[in-house]
Amino acid sequence: MSNTEYKTAEKEANAFARDFLANPAAVYASKSVINAKNIARTFELSNEASRIIANKLNEYPRIIQNWSKLLKVEDPVFKPIIDYSDYYPSYGENVFAALLKEKAVLFNFCSHCHALNSGYDSTIKYCSVCGNKTIKITKHNFKFHETEEQDVFEYKKFEVEGTPSKLQNECINCGNKIEKSQDFCDVCGKYLINRCSGISIDDIYFDNKTHKWMMYDESPFGDGESRTITNKDFSEGFKGGCDHSQSGKARFCAKCGSVTTFMLSQYFKEWNEEQKLANIQQKDALPF
């Protein structure tokens, strides 16, 4: 492709993106001043893309007139851009106490599993969903390029509160109503707190026959055989774990990378399996 052909193709691509992502008729129907800031917020585009569109429409207003004749947009409904600062964590430090201490909520996005998490601890190193270190941290509103935001995957999570992070309302396993004073469900015996176990994922494995997590015996006085992780481990509080507060979807401790007690309680599927299942359900829901 010659340089002239490339420039022509690039102009065509830009025109298509402009008309598809922020159609001039829809921009006009939004009844907002045509500038980069309003276009970026209304159509969830990057600042650069919004600036190009705003400049073009202000320079050539006839584009809006022509599109308004072709496409009738009456009373459009625009989904407001997500303000991630609204997602304050309910676990760990009390929100109001944190604000009084001038602690900003920190958001972290994992480029490996596309999970978005929040908390107050700036010392985290790991993604709490996949355990990977490919996270970036920012304060207040989390700003994405539009393609990144489309990739955010909302993983299964449970409502937890306080320190340590305790389940609210009902047991995940049996649905029994639980009291705030309970650490274990009094019906099925499941552990109700999500905390750091201090156990590395490399030191355990899931036994598909027993459907339980097994721990390798690395004790110098042990018999070398694996053992099942039991309620005794939970009741003793996994003494090797750190004190980092865990969210309701944390499979891994964001501070030290150990697996969490919710992970050991089998409350979650593997993160990649959860994504695959969601994709299958989405395809099945398509009308064609």
GROMACS .gro file of C-alpha atoms in nm:
model
  288
    1MET     CA    1   0.000   0.000   0.000
    2SER     CA    2   0.139   0.337  -0.102
    3ASN     CA    3   0.160   0.634   0.134
    4THR     CA    4  -0.128   0.806  -0.049
    5GLU     CA    5  -0.347   0.494  -0.028
    6TYR     CA    6  -0.264   0.456   0.342
    7LYS     CA    7  -0.366   0.816   0.419
    8THR     CA    8  -0.690   0.770   0.226
    9ALA     CA    9  -0.770   0.449   0.412
   10GLU     CA   10  -0.690   0.615   0.744
   11LYS     CA   11  -0.927   0.904   0.669
   12GLU     CA   12  -1.203   0.658   0.577
   13ALA     CA   13  -1.145   0.463   0.899
   14ASN     CA   14  -1.156   0.783   1.105
   15ALA     CA   15  -1.480   0.890   0.934
   16PHE     CA   16  -1.636   0.549   0.999
   17ALA     CA   17  -1.530   0.557   1.365
   18ARG     CA   18  -1.665   0.911   1.406
   19ASP     CA   19  -2.004   0.828   1.253
   20PHE     CA   20  -2.034   0.491   1.428
   21LEU     CA   21  -1.909   0.568   1.780
   22ALA     CA   22  -2.061   0.915   1.809
   23ASN     CA   23  -2.307   0.965   1.527
   24PRO     CA   24  -2.356   1.337   1.449
   25ALA     CA   25  -2.735   1.301   1.472
   26ALA     CA   26  -2.702   1.145   1.818
   27VAL     CA   27  -2.452   1.412   1.926
   28TYR     CA   28  -2.699   1.681   1.825
   29ALA     CA   29  -2.990   1.496   1.995
   30SER     CA   30  -2.796   1.480   2.322
   31LYS     CA   31  -2.865   1.855   2.354
   32SER     CA   32  -2.521   1.919   2.499
   33VAL     CA   33  -2.264   2.172   2.388
   34ILE     CA   34  -2.051   2.005   2.121
   35ASN     CA   35  -1.711   1.980   2.283
   36ALA     CA   36  -1.465   1.703   2.361
   37LYS     CA   37  -1.560   1.678   2.730
   38ASN     CA   38  -1.933   1.625   2.666
   39ILE     CA   39  -1.875   1.378   2.383
   40ALA     CA   40  -1.628   1.176   2.593
   41ARG     CA   41  -1.872   1.153   2.886
   42THR     CA   42  -2.187   1.085   2.681
   43PHE     CA   43  -2.042   0.833   2.436
   44GLU     CA   44  -1.768   0.689   2.661
   45LEU     CA   45  -1.485   0.770   2.422
   46SER     CA   46  -1.123   0.863   2.481
   47ASN     CA   47  -1.034   1.231   2.510
   48GLU     CA   48  -0.837   1.222   2.184
   49ALA     CA   49  -1.120   1.063   1.983
   50SER     CA   50  -1.370   1.306   2.134
   51ARG     CA   51  -1.152   1.604   2.048
   52ILE     CA   52  -1.128   1.497   1.681
   53ILE     CA   53  -1.505   1.447   1.656
   54ALA     CA   54  -1.586   1.779   1.824
   55ASN     CA   55  -1.346   1.972   1.601
   56LYS     CA   56  -1.488   1.813   1.286
   57LEU     CA   57  -1.852   1.876   1.378
   58ASN     CA   58  -1.787   2.236   1.482
   59GLU     CA   59  -1.590   2.303   1.165
   60TYR     CA   60  -1.848   2.144   0.936
   61PRO     CA   61  -2.196   2.182   1.093
   62ARG     CA   62  -2.353   2.060   0.768
   63ILE     CA   63  -2.245   1.708   0.870
   64ILE     CA   64  -2.496   1.725   1.155
   65GLN     CA   65  -2.769   1.860   0.926
   66ASN     CA   66  -2.718   1.583   0.671
   67TRP     CA   67  -2.713   1.307   0.931
   68SER     CA   68  -3.020   1.449   1.107
   69LYS     CA   69  -3.212   1.412   0.782
   70LEU     CA   70  -3.097   1.053   0.736
   71LEU     CA   71  -3.129   0.937   1.095
   72LYS     CA   72  -3.415   1.048   1.319
   73VAL     CA   73  -3.305   1.038   1.681
   74GLU     CA   74  -3.589   1.134   1.916
   75ASP     CA   75  -3.546   1.146   2.294
   76PRO     CA   76  -3.234   0.928   2.304
   77VAL     CA   77  -3.145   0.749   2.627
   78PHE     CA   78  -2.777   0.775   2.710
   79LYS     CA   79  -2.622   0.544   2.966
   80PRO     CA   80  -2.410   0.767   3.193
   81ILE     CA   81  -2.039   0.694   3.203
   82ILE     CA   82  -1.945   0.479   3.501
   83ASP     CA   83  -1.799   0.672   3.792
   84TYR     CA   84  -1.589   0.410   3.967
   85SER     CA   85  -1.544   0.633   4.271
   86ASP     CA   86  -1.899   0.530   4.366
   87TYR     CA   87  -1.775   0.176   4.431
   88TYR     CA   88  -1.636   0.225   4.780
   89PRO     CA   89  -1.541  -0.105   4.945
   90SER     CA   90  -1.761  -0.218   5.234
   91TYR     CA   91  -1.487  -0.438   5.378
   92GLY     CA   92  -1.178  -0.347   5.571
   93GLU     CA   93  -1.146   0.002   5.712
   94ASN     CA   94  -1.465   0.196   5.779
   95VAL     CA   95  -1.539   0.427   5.486
   96PHE     CA   96  -1.605   0.737   5.696
   97ALA     CA   97  -1.301   0.675   5.913
   98ALA     CA   98  -1.090   0.640   5.601
   99LEU     CA   99  -1.219   0.969   5.463
  100LEU     CA  100  -1.145   1.145   5.793
  101LYS     CA  101  -0.791   1.013   5.769
  102GLU     CA  102  -0.777   1.152   5.415
  103LYS     CA  103  -0.722   0.809   5.267
  104ALA     CA  104  -0.831   0.792   4.904
  105VAL     CA  105  -0.996   0.483   4.764
  106LEU     CA  106  -0.749   0.304   4.538
  107PHE     CA  107  -0.864   0.122   4.227
  108ASN     CA  108  -0.658  -0.147   4.057
  109PHE     CA  109  -0.714  -0.299   3.715
  110CYS     CA  110  -0.559  -0.631   3.611
  111SER     CA  111  -0.458  -0.654   3.246
  112HIS     CA  112  -0.438  -1.035   3.275
  113CYS     CA  113  -0.791  -1.127   3.387
  114HIS     CA  114  -0.950  -0.780   3.338
  115ALA     CA  115  -1.075  -0.756   3.697
  116LEU     CA  116  -1.139  -0.419   3.859
  117ASN     CA  117  -1.091  -0.401   4.236
  118SER     CA  118  -1.081  -0.130   4.501
  119GLY     CA  119  -0.946  -0.083   4.852
  120TYR     CA  120  -0.744   0.145   5.080
  121ASP     CA  121  -0.407  -0.032   5.087
  122SER     CA  122  -0.139   0.112   4.857
  123THR     CA  123   0.103  -0.176   4.923
  124ILE     CA  124  -0.086  -0.437   4.720
  125LYS     CA  125   0.107  -0.627   4.454
  126TYR     CA  126  -0.132  -0.893   4.325
  127CYS     CA  127  -0.466  -0.914   4.149
  128SER     CA  128  -0.716  -1.054   4.400
  129VAL     CA  129  -0.895  -1.254   4.128
  130CYS     CA  130  -0.618  -1.430   3.932
  131GLY     CA  131  -0.317  -1.372   4.160
  132ASN     CA  132  -0.116  -1.210   3.880
  133LYS     CA  133   0.108  -0.905   3.929
  134THR     CA  134  -0.014  -0.728   3.614
  135ILE     CA  135  -0.210  -0.456   3.793
  136LYS     CA  136  -0.209  -0.080   3.770
  137ILE     CA  137  -0.328   0.135   4.060
  138THR     CA  138  -0.490   0.477   4.052
  139LYS     CA  139  -0.673   0.706   4.295
  140HIS     CA  140  -1.032   0.828   4.275
  141ASN     CA  141  -1.199   0.783   3.935
  142PHE     CA  142  -1.053   0.502   3.730
  143LYS     CA  143  -1.000   0.630   3.376
  144PHE     CA  144  -0.985   0.382   3.090
  145HIS     CA  145  -0.925   0.399   2.723
  146GLU     CA  146  -1.261   0.292   2.581
  147THR     CA  147  -1.130  -0.048   2.465
  148GLU     CA  148  -1.000  -0.127   2.815
  149GLU     CA  149  -1.332  -0.044   2.978
  150GLN     CA  150  -1.510  -0.279   2.741
  151ASP     CA  151  -1.278  -0.557   2.862
  152VAL     CA  152  -1.360  -0.520   3.233
  153PHE     CA  153  -1.511  -0.846   3.352
  154GLU     CA  154  -1.741  -0.846   3.654
  155TYR     CA  155  -1.657  -1.158   3.850
  156LYS     CA  156  -1.883  -1.330   4.097
  157LYS     CA  157  -1.869  -1.159   4.433
  158PHE     CA  158  -2.038  -1.178   4.770
  159GLU     CA  159  -2.142  -0.906   5.013
  160VAL     CA  160  -1.888  -0.882   5.293
  161GLU     CA  161  -1.835  -0.621   5.560
  162GLY     CA  162  -1.594  -0.523   5.835
  163THR     CA  163  -1.253  -0.646   5.945
  164PRO     CA  164  -1.205  -0.932   5.891
  165SER     CA  165  -1.435  -0.947   5.587
  166LYS     CA  166  -1.744  -1.136   5.699
  167LEU     CA  167  -2.037  -1.255   5.490
  168GLN     CA  168  -2.364  -1.067   5.529
  169ASN     CA  169  -2.724  -1.194   5.538
  170GLU     CA  170  -2.694  -1.561   5.439
  171CYS     CA  171  -2.456  -1.852   5.396
  172ILE     CA  172  -2.325  -1.895   5.041
  173ASN     CA  173  -2.337  -2.273   5.065
  174CYS     CA  174  -2.681  -2.346   5.214
  175GLY     CA  175  -2.865  -2.011   5.225
  176ASN     CA  176  -2.906  -2.016   5.602
  177LYS     CA  177  -2.955  -1.674   5.761
  178ILE     CA  178  -2.644  -1.580   5.955
  179GLU     CA  179  -2.574  -1.356   6.250
  180LYS     CA  180  -2.287  -1.109   6.272
  181SER     CA  181  -2.133  -1.299   6.562
  182GLN     CA  182  -2.096  -1.622   6.360
  183ASP     CA  183  -1.768  -1.737   6.207
  184PHE     CA  184  -1.915  -2.066   6.084
  185CYS     CA  185  -2.261  -2.146   5.948
  186ASP     CA  186  -2.454  -2.334   6.217
  187VAL     CA  187  -2.632  -2.545   5.953
  188CYS     CA  188  -2.364  -2.658   5.706
  189GLY     CA  189  -2.051  -2.559   5.895
  190LYS     CA  190  -1.900  -2.346   5.617
  191TYR     CA  191  -1.655  -2.069   5.710
  192LEU     CA  192  -1.813  -1.724   5.672
  193ILE     CA  193  -1.503  -1.502   5.665
  194ASN     CA  194  -1.280  -1.419   5.371
  195ARG     CA  195  -0.923  -1.376   5.494
  196CYS     CA  196  -0.570  -1.445   5.381
  197SER     CA  197  -0.474  -1.808   5.443
  198GLY     CA  198  -0.098  -1.761   5.411
  199ILE     CA  199  -0.094  -2.063   5.178
  200SER     CA  200   0.063  -2.037   4.834
  201ILE     CA  201  -0.129  -2.178   4.539
  202ASP     CA  202   0.186  -2.383   4.467
  203ASP     CA  203   0.148  -2.566   4.800
  204ILE     CA  204  -0.204  -2.698   4.735
  205TYR     CA  205  -0.399  -2.875   4.463
  206PHE     CA  206  -0.763  -2.958   4.400
  207ASP     CA  207  -0.851  -3.328   4.418
  208ASN     CA  208  -1.114  -3.398   4.152
  209LYS     CA  209  -1.207  -3.728   4.323
  210THR     CA  210  -1.282  -3.589   4.668
  211HIS     CA  211  -1.368  -3.239   4.537
  212LYS     CA  212  -1.154  -3.088   4.810
  213TRP     CA  213  -0.841  -2.878   4.834
  214MET     CA  214  -0.538  -3.079   4.941
  215MET     CA  215  -0.219  -2.950   5.101
  216TYR     CA  216   0.121  -3.102   5.032
  217ASP     CA  217   0.294  -3.226   5.347
  218GLU     CA  218   0.630  -3.052   5.355
  219SER     CA  219   0.696  -3.109   5.722
  220PRO     CA  220   1.034  -3.276   5.798
  221PHE     CA  221   0.849  -3.506   6.040
  222GLY     CA  222   0.556  -3.582   5.811
  223ASP     CA  223   0.493  -3.892   5.603
  224GLY     CA  224   0.506  -3.700   5.274
  225GLU     CA  225   0.138  -3.757   5.199
  226SER     CA  226  -0.109  -3.480   5.118
  227ARG     CA  227  -0.382  -3.390   5.360
  228THR     CA  228  -0.725  -3.235   5.324
  229ILE     CA  229  -0.777  -2.876   5.437
  230THR     CA  230  -1.034  -2.906   5.716
  231ASN     CA  231  -1.247  -2.683   5.939
  232LYS     CA  232  -0.970  -2.703   6.198
  233ASP     CA  233  -0.750  -2.498   5.964
  234PHE     CA  234  -1.027  -2.241   5.933
  235SER     CA  235  -1.100  -2.230   6.307
  236GLU     CA  236  -0.732  -2.176   6.385
  237GLY     CA  237  -0.742  -1.877   6.153
  238PHE     CA  238  -0.463  -1.986   5.918
  239LYS     CA  239  -0.195  -1.835   6.141
  240GLY     CA  240   0.046  -1.783   5.850
  241GLY     CA  241  -0.188  -1.539   5.676
  242CYS     CA  242  -0.139  -1.162   5.668
  243ASP     CA  243  -0.393  -0.910   5.797
  244HIS     CA  244  -0.491  -0.760   5.460
  245SER     CA  245  -0.868  -0.712   5.424
  246GLN     CA  246  -1.025  -0.921   5.148
  247SER     CA  247  -1.310  -0.827   4.915
  248GLY     CA  248  -1.613  -1.044   4.844
  249LYS     CA  249  -1.458  -1.170   4.520
  250ALA     CA  250  -1.098  -1.214   4.637
  251ARG     CA  251  -0.953  -1.552   4.550
  252PHE     CA  252  -0.601  -1.433   4.626
  253CYS     CA  253  -0.464  -1.192   4.884
  254ALA     CA  254  -0.376  -0.871   4.700
  255LYS     CA  255  -0.094  -0.800   4.944
  256CYS     CA  256   0.100  -1.129   4.966
  257GLY     CA  257  -0.052  -1.344   4.689
  258SER     CA  258  -0.172  -1.628   4.915
  259VAL     CA  259  -0.506  -1.796   4.844
  260THR     CA  260  -0.804  -1.674   5.046
  261THR     CA  261  -1.040  -1.874   5.263
  262PHE     CA  262  -1.325  -1.815   5.016
  263MET     CA  263  -1.108  -1.978   4.751
  264LEU     CA  264  -1.041  -2.276   4.980
  265SER     CA  265  -1.414  -2.294   5.061
  266GLN     CA  266  -1.480  -2.344   4.688
  267TYR     CA  267  -1.710  -2.044   4.659
  268PHE     CA  268  -1.563  -1.956   4.319
  269LYS     CA  269  -1.488  -2.119   3.989
  270GLU     CA  270  -1.145  -2.065   3.835
  271TRP     CA  271  -1.144  -1.712   3.694
  272ASN     CA  272  -1.086  -1.830   3.334
  273GLU     CA  273  -1.367  -2.086   3.366
  274GLU     CA  274  -1.600  -1.811   3.488
  275GLN     CA  275  -1.515  -1.604   3.181
  276LYS     CA  276  -1.571  -1.900   2.945
  277LEU     CA  277  -1.909  -1.977   3.104
  278ALA     CA  278  -2.017  -1.613   3.070
  279ASN     CA  279  -1.917  -1.611   2.702
  280ILE     CA  280  -2.114  -1.931   2.635
  281GLN     CA  281  -2.424  -1.789   2.807
  282GLN     CA  282  -2.389  -1.467   2.610
  283LYS     CA  283  -2.369  -1.656   2.279
  284ASP     CA  284  -2.671  -1.871   2.371
  285ALA     CA  285  -2.870  -1.555   2.439
  286LEU     CA  286  -2.812  -1.416   2.091
  287PRO     CA  287  -3.121  -1.429   1.865
  288PHE     CA  288  -2.918  -1.544   1.562
   0.00000   0.00000   0.00000
